[in-house]
PDB file of C-alpha atoms in Angstrom:
ATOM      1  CA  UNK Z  10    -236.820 -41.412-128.779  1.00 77.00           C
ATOM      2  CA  UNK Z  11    -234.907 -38.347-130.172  1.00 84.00           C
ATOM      3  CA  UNK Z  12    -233.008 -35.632-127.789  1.00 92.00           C
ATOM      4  CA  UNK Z  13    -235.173 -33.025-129.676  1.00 95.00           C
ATOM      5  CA  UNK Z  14    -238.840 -33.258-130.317  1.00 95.00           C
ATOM      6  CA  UNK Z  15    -240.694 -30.918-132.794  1.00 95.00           C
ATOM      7  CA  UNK Z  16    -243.777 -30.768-134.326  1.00 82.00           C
ATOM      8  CA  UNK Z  17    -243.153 -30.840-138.027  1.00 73.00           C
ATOM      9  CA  UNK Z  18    -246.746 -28.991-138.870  1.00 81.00           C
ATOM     10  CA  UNK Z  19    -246.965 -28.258-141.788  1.00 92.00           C
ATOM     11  CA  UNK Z  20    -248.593 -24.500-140.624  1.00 96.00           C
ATOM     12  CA  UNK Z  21    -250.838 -22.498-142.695  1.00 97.00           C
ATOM     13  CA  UNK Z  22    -251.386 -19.140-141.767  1.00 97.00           C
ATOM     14  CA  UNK Z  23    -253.038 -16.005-143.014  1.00 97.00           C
ATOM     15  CA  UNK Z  24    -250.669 -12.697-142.505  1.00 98.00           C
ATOM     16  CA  UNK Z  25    -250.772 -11.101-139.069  1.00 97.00           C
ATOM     17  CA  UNK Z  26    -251.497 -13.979-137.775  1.00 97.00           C
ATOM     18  CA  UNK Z  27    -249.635 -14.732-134.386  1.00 97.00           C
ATOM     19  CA  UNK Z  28    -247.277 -17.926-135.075  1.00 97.00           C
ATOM     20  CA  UNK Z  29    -246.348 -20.522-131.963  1.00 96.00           C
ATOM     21  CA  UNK Z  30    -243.730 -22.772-132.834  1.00 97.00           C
ATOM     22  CA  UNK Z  31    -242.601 -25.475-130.002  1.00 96.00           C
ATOM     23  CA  UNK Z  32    -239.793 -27.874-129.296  1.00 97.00           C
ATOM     24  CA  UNK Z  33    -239.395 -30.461-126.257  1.00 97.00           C
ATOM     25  CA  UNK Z  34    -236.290 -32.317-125.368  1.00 96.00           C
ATOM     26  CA  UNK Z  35    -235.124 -35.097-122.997  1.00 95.00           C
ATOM     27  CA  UNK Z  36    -231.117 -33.874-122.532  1.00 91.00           C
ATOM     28  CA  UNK Z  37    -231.223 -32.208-119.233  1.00 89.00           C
ATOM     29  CA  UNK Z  38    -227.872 -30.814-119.617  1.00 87.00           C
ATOM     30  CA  UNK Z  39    -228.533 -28.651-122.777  1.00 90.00           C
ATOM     31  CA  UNK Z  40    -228.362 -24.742-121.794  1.00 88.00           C
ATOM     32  CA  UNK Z  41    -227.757 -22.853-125.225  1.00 89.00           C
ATOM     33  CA  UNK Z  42    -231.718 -22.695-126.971  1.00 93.00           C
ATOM     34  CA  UNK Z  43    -231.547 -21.487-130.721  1.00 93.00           C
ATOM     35  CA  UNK Z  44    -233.601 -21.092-133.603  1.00 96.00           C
ATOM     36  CA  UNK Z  45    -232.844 -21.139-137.379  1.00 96.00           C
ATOM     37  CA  UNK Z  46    -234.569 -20.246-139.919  1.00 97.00           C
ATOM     38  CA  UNK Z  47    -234.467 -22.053-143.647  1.00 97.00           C
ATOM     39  CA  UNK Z  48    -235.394 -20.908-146.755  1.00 96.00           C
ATOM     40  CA  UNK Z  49    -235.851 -23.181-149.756  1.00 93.00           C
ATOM     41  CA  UNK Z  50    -232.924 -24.583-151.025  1.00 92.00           C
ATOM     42  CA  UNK Z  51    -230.336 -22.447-148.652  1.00 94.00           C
ATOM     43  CA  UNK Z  52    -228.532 -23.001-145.467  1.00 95.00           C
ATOM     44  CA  UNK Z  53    -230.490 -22.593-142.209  1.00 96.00           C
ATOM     45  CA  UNK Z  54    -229.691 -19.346-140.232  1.00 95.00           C
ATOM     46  CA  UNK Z  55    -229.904 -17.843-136.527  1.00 93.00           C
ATOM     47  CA  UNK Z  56    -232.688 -15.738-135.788  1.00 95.00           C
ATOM     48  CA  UNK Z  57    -232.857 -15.925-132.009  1.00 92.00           C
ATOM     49  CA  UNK Z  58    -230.411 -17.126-129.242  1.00 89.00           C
ATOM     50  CA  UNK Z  59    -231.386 -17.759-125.384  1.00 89.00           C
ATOM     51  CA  UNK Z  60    -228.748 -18.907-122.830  1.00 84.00           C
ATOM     52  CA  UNK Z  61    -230.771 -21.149-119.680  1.00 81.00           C
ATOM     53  CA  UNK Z  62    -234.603 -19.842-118.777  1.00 84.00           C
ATOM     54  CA  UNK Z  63    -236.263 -16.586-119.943  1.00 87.00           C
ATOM     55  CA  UNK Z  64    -237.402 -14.641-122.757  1.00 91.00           C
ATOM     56  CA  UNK Z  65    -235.928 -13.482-125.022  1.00 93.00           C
ATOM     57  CA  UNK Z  66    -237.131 -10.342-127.669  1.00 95.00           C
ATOM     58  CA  UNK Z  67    -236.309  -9.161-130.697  1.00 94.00           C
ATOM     59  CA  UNK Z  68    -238.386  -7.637-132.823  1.00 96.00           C
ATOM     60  CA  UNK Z  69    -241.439  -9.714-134.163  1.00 97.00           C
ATOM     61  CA  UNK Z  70    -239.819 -12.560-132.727  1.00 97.00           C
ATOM     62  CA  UNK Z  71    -240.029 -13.765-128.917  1.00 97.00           C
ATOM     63  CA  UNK Z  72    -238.064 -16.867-127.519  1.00 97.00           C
ATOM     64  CA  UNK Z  73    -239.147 -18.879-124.417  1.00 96.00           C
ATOM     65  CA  UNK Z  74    -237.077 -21.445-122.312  1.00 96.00           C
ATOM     66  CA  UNK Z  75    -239.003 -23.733-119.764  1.00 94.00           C
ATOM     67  CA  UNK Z  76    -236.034 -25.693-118.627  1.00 92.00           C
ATOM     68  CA  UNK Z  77    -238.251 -27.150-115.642  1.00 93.00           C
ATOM     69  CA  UNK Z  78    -240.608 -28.429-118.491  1.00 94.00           C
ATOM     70  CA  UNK Z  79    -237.630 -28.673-121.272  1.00 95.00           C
ATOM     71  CA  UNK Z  80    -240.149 -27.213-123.604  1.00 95.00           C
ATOM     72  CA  UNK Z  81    -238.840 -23.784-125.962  1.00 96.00           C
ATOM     73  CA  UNK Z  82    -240.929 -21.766-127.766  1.00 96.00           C
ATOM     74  CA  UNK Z  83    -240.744 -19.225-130.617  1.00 97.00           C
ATOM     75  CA  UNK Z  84    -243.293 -16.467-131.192  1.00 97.00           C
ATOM     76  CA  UNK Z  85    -243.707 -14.486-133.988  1.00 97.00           C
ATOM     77  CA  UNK Z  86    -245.846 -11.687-134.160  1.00 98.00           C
ATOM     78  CA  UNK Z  87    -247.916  -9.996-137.141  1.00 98.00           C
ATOM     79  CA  UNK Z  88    -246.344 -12.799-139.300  1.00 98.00           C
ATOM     80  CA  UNK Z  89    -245.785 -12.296-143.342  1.00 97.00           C
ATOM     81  CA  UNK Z  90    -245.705 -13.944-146.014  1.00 97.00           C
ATOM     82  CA  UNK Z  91    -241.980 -13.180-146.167  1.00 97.00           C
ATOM     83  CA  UNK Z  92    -241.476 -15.571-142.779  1.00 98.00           C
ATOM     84  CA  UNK Z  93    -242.623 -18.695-145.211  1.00 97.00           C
ATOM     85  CA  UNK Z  94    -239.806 -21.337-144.169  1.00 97.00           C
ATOM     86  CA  UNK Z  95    -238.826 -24.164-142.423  1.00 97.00           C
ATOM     87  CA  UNK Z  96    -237.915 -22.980-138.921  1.00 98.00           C
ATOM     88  CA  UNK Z  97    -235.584 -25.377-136.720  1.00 97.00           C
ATOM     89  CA  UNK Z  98    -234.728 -25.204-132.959  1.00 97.00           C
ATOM     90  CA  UNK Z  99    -231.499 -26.215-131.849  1.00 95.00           C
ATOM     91  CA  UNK Z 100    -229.850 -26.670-128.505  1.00 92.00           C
ATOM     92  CA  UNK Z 101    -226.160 -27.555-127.209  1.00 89.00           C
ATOM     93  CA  UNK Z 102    -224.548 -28.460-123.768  1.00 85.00           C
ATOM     94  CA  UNK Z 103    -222.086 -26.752-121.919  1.00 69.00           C
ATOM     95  CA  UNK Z 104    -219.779 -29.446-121.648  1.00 56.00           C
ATOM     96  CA  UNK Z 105    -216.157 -29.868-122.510  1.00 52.00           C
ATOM     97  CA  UNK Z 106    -214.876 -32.717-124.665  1.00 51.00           C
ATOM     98  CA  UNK Z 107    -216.179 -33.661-127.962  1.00 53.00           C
ATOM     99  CA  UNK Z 108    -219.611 -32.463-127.169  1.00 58.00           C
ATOM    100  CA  UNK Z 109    -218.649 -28.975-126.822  1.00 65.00           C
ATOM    101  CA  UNK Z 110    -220.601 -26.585-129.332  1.00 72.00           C
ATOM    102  CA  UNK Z 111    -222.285 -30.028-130.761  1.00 84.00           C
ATOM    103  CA  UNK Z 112    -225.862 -28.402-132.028  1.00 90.00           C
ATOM    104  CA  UNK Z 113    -228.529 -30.928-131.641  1.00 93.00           C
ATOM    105  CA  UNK Z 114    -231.676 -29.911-133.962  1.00 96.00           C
ATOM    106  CA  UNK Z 115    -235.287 -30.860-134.269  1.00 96.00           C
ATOM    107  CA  UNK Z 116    -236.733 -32.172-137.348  1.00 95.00           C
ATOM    108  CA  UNK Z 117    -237.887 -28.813-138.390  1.00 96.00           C
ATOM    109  CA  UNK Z 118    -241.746 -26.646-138.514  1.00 96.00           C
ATOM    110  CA  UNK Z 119    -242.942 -26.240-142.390  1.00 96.00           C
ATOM    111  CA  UNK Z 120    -244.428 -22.430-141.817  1.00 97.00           C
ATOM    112  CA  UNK Z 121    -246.306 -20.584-144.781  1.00 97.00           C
ATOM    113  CA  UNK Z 122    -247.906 -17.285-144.176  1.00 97.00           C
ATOM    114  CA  UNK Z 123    -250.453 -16.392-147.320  1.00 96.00           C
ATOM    115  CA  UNK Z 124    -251.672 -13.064-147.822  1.00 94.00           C
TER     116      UNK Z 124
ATOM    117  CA  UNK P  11    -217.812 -10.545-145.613  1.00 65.00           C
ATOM    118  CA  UNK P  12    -218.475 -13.685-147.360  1.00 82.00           C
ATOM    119  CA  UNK P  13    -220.323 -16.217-146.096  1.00 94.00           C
ATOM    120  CA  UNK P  14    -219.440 -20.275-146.162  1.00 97.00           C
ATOM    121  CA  UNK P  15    -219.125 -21.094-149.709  1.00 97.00           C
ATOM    122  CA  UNK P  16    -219.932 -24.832-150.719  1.00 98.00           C
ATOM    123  CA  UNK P  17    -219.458 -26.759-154.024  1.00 97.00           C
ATOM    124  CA  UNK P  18    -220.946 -28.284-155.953  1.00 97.00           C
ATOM    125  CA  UNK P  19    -224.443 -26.631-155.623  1.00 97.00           C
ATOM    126  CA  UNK P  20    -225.860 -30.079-156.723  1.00 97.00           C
ATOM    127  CA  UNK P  21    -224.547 -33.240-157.599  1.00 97.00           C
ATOM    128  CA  UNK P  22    -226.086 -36.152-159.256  1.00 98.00           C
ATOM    129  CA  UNK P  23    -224.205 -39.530-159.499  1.00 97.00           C
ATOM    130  CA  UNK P  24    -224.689 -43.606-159.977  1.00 97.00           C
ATOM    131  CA  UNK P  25    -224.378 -45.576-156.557  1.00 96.00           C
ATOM    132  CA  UNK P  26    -221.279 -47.409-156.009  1.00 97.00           C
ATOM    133  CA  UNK P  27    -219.382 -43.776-157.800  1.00 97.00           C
ATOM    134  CA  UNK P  28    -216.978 -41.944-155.731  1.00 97.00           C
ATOM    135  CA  UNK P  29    -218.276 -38.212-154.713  1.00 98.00           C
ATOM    136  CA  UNK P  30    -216.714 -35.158-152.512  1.00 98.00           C
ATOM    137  CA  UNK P  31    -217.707 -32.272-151.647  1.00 98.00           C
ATOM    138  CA  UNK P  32    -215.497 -28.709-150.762  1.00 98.00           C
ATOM    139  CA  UNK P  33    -216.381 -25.942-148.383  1.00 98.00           C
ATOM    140  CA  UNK P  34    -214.889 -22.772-147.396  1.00 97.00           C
ATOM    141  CA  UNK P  35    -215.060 -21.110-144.098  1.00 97.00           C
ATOM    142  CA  UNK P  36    -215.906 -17.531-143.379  1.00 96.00           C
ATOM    143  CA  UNK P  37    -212.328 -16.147-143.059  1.00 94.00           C
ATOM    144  CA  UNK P  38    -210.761 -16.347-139.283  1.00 93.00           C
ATOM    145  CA  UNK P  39    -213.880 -18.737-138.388  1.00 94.00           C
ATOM    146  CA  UNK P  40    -211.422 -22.007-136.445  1.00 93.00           C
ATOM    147  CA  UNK P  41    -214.412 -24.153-135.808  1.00 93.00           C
ATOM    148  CA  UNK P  42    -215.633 -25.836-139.039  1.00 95.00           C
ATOM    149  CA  UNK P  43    -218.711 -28.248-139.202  1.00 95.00           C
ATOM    150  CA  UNK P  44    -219.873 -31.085-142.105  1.00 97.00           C
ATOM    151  CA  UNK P  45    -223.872 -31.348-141.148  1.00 97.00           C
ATOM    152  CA  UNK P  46    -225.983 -34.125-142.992  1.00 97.00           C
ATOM    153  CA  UNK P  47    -229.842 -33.589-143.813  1.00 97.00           C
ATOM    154  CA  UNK P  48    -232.353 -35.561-144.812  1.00 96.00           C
ATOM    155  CA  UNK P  49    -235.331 -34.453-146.140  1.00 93.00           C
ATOM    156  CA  UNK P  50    -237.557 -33.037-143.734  1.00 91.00           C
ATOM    157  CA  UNK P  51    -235.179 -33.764-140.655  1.00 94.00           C
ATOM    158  CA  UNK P  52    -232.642 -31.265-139.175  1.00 95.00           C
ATOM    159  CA  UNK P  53    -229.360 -31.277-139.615  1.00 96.00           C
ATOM    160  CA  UNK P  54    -227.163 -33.924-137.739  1.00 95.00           C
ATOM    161  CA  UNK P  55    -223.347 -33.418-137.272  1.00 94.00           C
ATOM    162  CA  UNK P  56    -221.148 -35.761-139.185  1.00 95.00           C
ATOM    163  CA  UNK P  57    -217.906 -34.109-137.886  1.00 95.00           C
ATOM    164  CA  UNK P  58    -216.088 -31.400-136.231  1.00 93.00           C
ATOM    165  CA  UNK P  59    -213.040 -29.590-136.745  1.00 94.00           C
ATOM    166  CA  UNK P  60    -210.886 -27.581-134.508  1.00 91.00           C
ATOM    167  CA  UNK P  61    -207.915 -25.963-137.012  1.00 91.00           C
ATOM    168  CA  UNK P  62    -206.970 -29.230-138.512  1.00 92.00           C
ATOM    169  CA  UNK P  63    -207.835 -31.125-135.886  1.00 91.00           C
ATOM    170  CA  UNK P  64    -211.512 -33.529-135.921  1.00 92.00           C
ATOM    171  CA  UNK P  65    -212.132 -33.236-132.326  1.00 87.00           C
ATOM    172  CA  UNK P  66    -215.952 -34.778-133.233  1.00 87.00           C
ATOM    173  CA  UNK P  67    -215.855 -37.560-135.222  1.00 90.00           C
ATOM    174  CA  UNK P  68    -217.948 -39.929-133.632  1.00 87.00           C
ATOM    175  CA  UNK P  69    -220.971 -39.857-136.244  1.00 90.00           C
ATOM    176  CA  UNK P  70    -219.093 -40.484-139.245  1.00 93.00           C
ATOM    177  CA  UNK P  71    -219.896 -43.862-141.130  1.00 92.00           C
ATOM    178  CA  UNK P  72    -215.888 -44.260-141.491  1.00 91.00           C
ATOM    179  CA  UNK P  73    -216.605 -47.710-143.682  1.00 95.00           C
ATOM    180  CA  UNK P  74    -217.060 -44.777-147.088  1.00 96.00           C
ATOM    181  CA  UNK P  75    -217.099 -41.352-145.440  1.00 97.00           C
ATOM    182  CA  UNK P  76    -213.836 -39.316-145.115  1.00 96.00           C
ATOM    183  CA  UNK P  77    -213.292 -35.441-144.446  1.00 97.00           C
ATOM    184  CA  UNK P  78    -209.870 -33.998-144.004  1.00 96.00           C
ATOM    185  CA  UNK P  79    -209.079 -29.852-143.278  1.00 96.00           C
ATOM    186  CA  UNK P  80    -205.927 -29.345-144.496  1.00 84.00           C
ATOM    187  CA  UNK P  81    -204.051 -25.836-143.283  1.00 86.00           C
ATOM    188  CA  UNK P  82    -207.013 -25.473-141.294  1.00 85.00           C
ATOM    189  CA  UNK P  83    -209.124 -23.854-143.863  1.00 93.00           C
ATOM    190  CA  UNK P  84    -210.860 -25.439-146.526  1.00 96.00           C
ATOM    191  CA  UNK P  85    -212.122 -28.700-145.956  1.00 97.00           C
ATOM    192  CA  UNK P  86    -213.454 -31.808-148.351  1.00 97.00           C
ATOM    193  CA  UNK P  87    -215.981 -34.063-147.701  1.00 98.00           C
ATOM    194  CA  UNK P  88    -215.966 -37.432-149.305  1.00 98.00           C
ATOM    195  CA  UNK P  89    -218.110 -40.602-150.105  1.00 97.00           C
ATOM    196  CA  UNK P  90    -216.705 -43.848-151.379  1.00 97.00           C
ATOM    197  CA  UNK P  91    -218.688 -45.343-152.820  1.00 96.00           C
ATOM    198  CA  UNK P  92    -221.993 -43.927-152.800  1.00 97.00           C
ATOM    199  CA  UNK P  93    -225.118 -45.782-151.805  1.00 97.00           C
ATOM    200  CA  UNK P  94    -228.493 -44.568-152.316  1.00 97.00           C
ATOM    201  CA  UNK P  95    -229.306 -43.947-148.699  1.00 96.00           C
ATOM    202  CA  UNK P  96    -226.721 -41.044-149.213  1.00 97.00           C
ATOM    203  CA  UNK P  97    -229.181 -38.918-151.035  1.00 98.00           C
ATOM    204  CA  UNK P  98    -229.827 -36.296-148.955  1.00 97.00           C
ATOM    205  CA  UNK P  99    -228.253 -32.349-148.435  1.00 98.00           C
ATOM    206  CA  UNK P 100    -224.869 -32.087-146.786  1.00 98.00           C
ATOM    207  CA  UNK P 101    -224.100 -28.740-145.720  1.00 98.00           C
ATOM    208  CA  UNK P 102    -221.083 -26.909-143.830  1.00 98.00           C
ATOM    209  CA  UNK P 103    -220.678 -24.617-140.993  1.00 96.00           C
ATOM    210  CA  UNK P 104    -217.932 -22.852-139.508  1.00 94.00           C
ATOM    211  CA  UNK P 105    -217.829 -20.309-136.216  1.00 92.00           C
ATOM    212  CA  UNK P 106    -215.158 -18.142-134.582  1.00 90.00           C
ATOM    213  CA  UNK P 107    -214.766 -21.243-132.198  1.00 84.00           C
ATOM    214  CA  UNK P 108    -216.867 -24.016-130.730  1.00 79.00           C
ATOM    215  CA  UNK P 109    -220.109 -22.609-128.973  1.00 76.00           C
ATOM    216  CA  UNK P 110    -219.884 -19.640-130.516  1.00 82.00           C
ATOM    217  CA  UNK P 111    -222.637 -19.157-133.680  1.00 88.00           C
ATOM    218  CA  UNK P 112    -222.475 -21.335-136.419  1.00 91.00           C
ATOM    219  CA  UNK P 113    -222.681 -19.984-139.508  1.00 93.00           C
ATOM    220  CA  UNK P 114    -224.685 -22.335-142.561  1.00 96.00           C
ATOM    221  CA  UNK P 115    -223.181 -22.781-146.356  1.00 97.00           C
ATOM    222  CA  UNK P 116    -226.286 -23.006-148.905  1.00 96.00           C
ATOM    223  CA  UNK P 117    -225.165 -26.878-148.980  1.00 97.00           C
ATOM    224  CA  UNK P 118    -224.964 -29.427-151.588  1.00 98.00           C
ATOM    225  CA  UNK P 119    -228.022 -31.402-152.613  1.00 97.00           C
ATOM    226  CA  UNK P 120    -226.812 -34.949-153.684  1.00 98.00           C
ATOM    227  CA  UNK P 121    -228.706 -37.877-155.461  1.00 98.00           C
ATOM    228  CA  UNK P 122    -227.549 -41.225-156.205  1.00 98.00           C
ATOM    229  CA  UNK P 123    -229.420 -43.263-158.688  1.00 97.00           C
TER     230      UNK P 123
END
């Protein structure tokens, strides 16, 4: 079983749609919650960072931590066709040694938005 | 500022051929990361730097992969020699230091016939 579970989808959505993307994981000890976004054919980058539990806003985006369940979340809101990409959570441990700022990643959500 | 910088963009190459790959950090960025991905999987770590220093290397197939940072800047990926399971996208990171954000290159999309 991997660390990080996520539903690869693919999701098809018409614009202003609201989007729920979801991650679980097994390694209690993981604290730092992220999620990357990935265009075609480019390097993934951050869109949201959460440290522990809570929610986190910004913007159309909203990121939830359930450490109790180890279940994240990522809502986007009035989606467009512009947020068409692969989104990937991501999580680390605060732990020293070889493991520190290690990013462990899920396999990826396939999200198109048509108009 | 610019951002990682990887090349090649793609590479195409015969198994059993020698390949490497070249990355360079966002300037000032100490923490640089090699990341391997397959097609529709997430990255996975192959091995991290601190300066010079691989303070990660515990997922590296060592039998044909080797990386090396010299100076603490630039860094080289290699495989030797290439099997097909290699095909995949191999892309580089770097961050101010370790658990800070990481920072993605565009990668480099290899296939080995």
């Amino acid at each position: 079983q991997k660390e990080v579970e996520q539903d690869p989808g693919p999701l098809s959505v018409p614009e202003g749609a609201i989007v729920s993307l979801n991650c679980t994981y097994s390694n209690s000890a993981f604290q730092y919650f992220m999620w990357y976004r990935q265009y075609s054919r480019k390097g993934p980058e951050l869109l949201m960072y959460t440290y522990s539990s809570g929610n986190k806003e910004d913007g159309r985006f909203t990121a939830q931590v359930d450490k109790s369940s180890k279940y994240i979340s990522l809502f986007i809101r009035d989606s467009q066709p512009s947020d068409s990409a692969t989104y990937l959570c991501a999580m680390s441990a605060n732990a020293g040694g070889t493991s520190y700022g290690k990013l462990t990643f899920g396999q990826g959500t396939i999200l198109t938005v048509h108009p | 500022e610019a951002g990682v910088v990887q090349s090649p963009r793609y590479k195409i190459i015969e198994k059993k051929q020698p390949v490497a790959f070249w990355c360079n950090p966002i300037s000032g960025h100490n923490t640089l990361y090699w990341y391997l991905q397959n097609l529709g999987q997430g990255p996975e770590l192959l091995i991290r730097y601190e300066n010079e220093e691989a303070v990660d290397d515990s997922q590296l197939p060592k039998d044909r992969f080797s990386a090396e940072r010299l100076k603490g800047v630039d860094s080289t990926l290699k495989i030797q020699p290439a099997e097909l399971g290699d095909s995949a996208v191999y892309l580089c990171a770097s961050s101010l230091r370790a658990q800070e954000t990481q920072y993605f290159g565009p990668g480099t999309r290899l296939l080995v016939l």
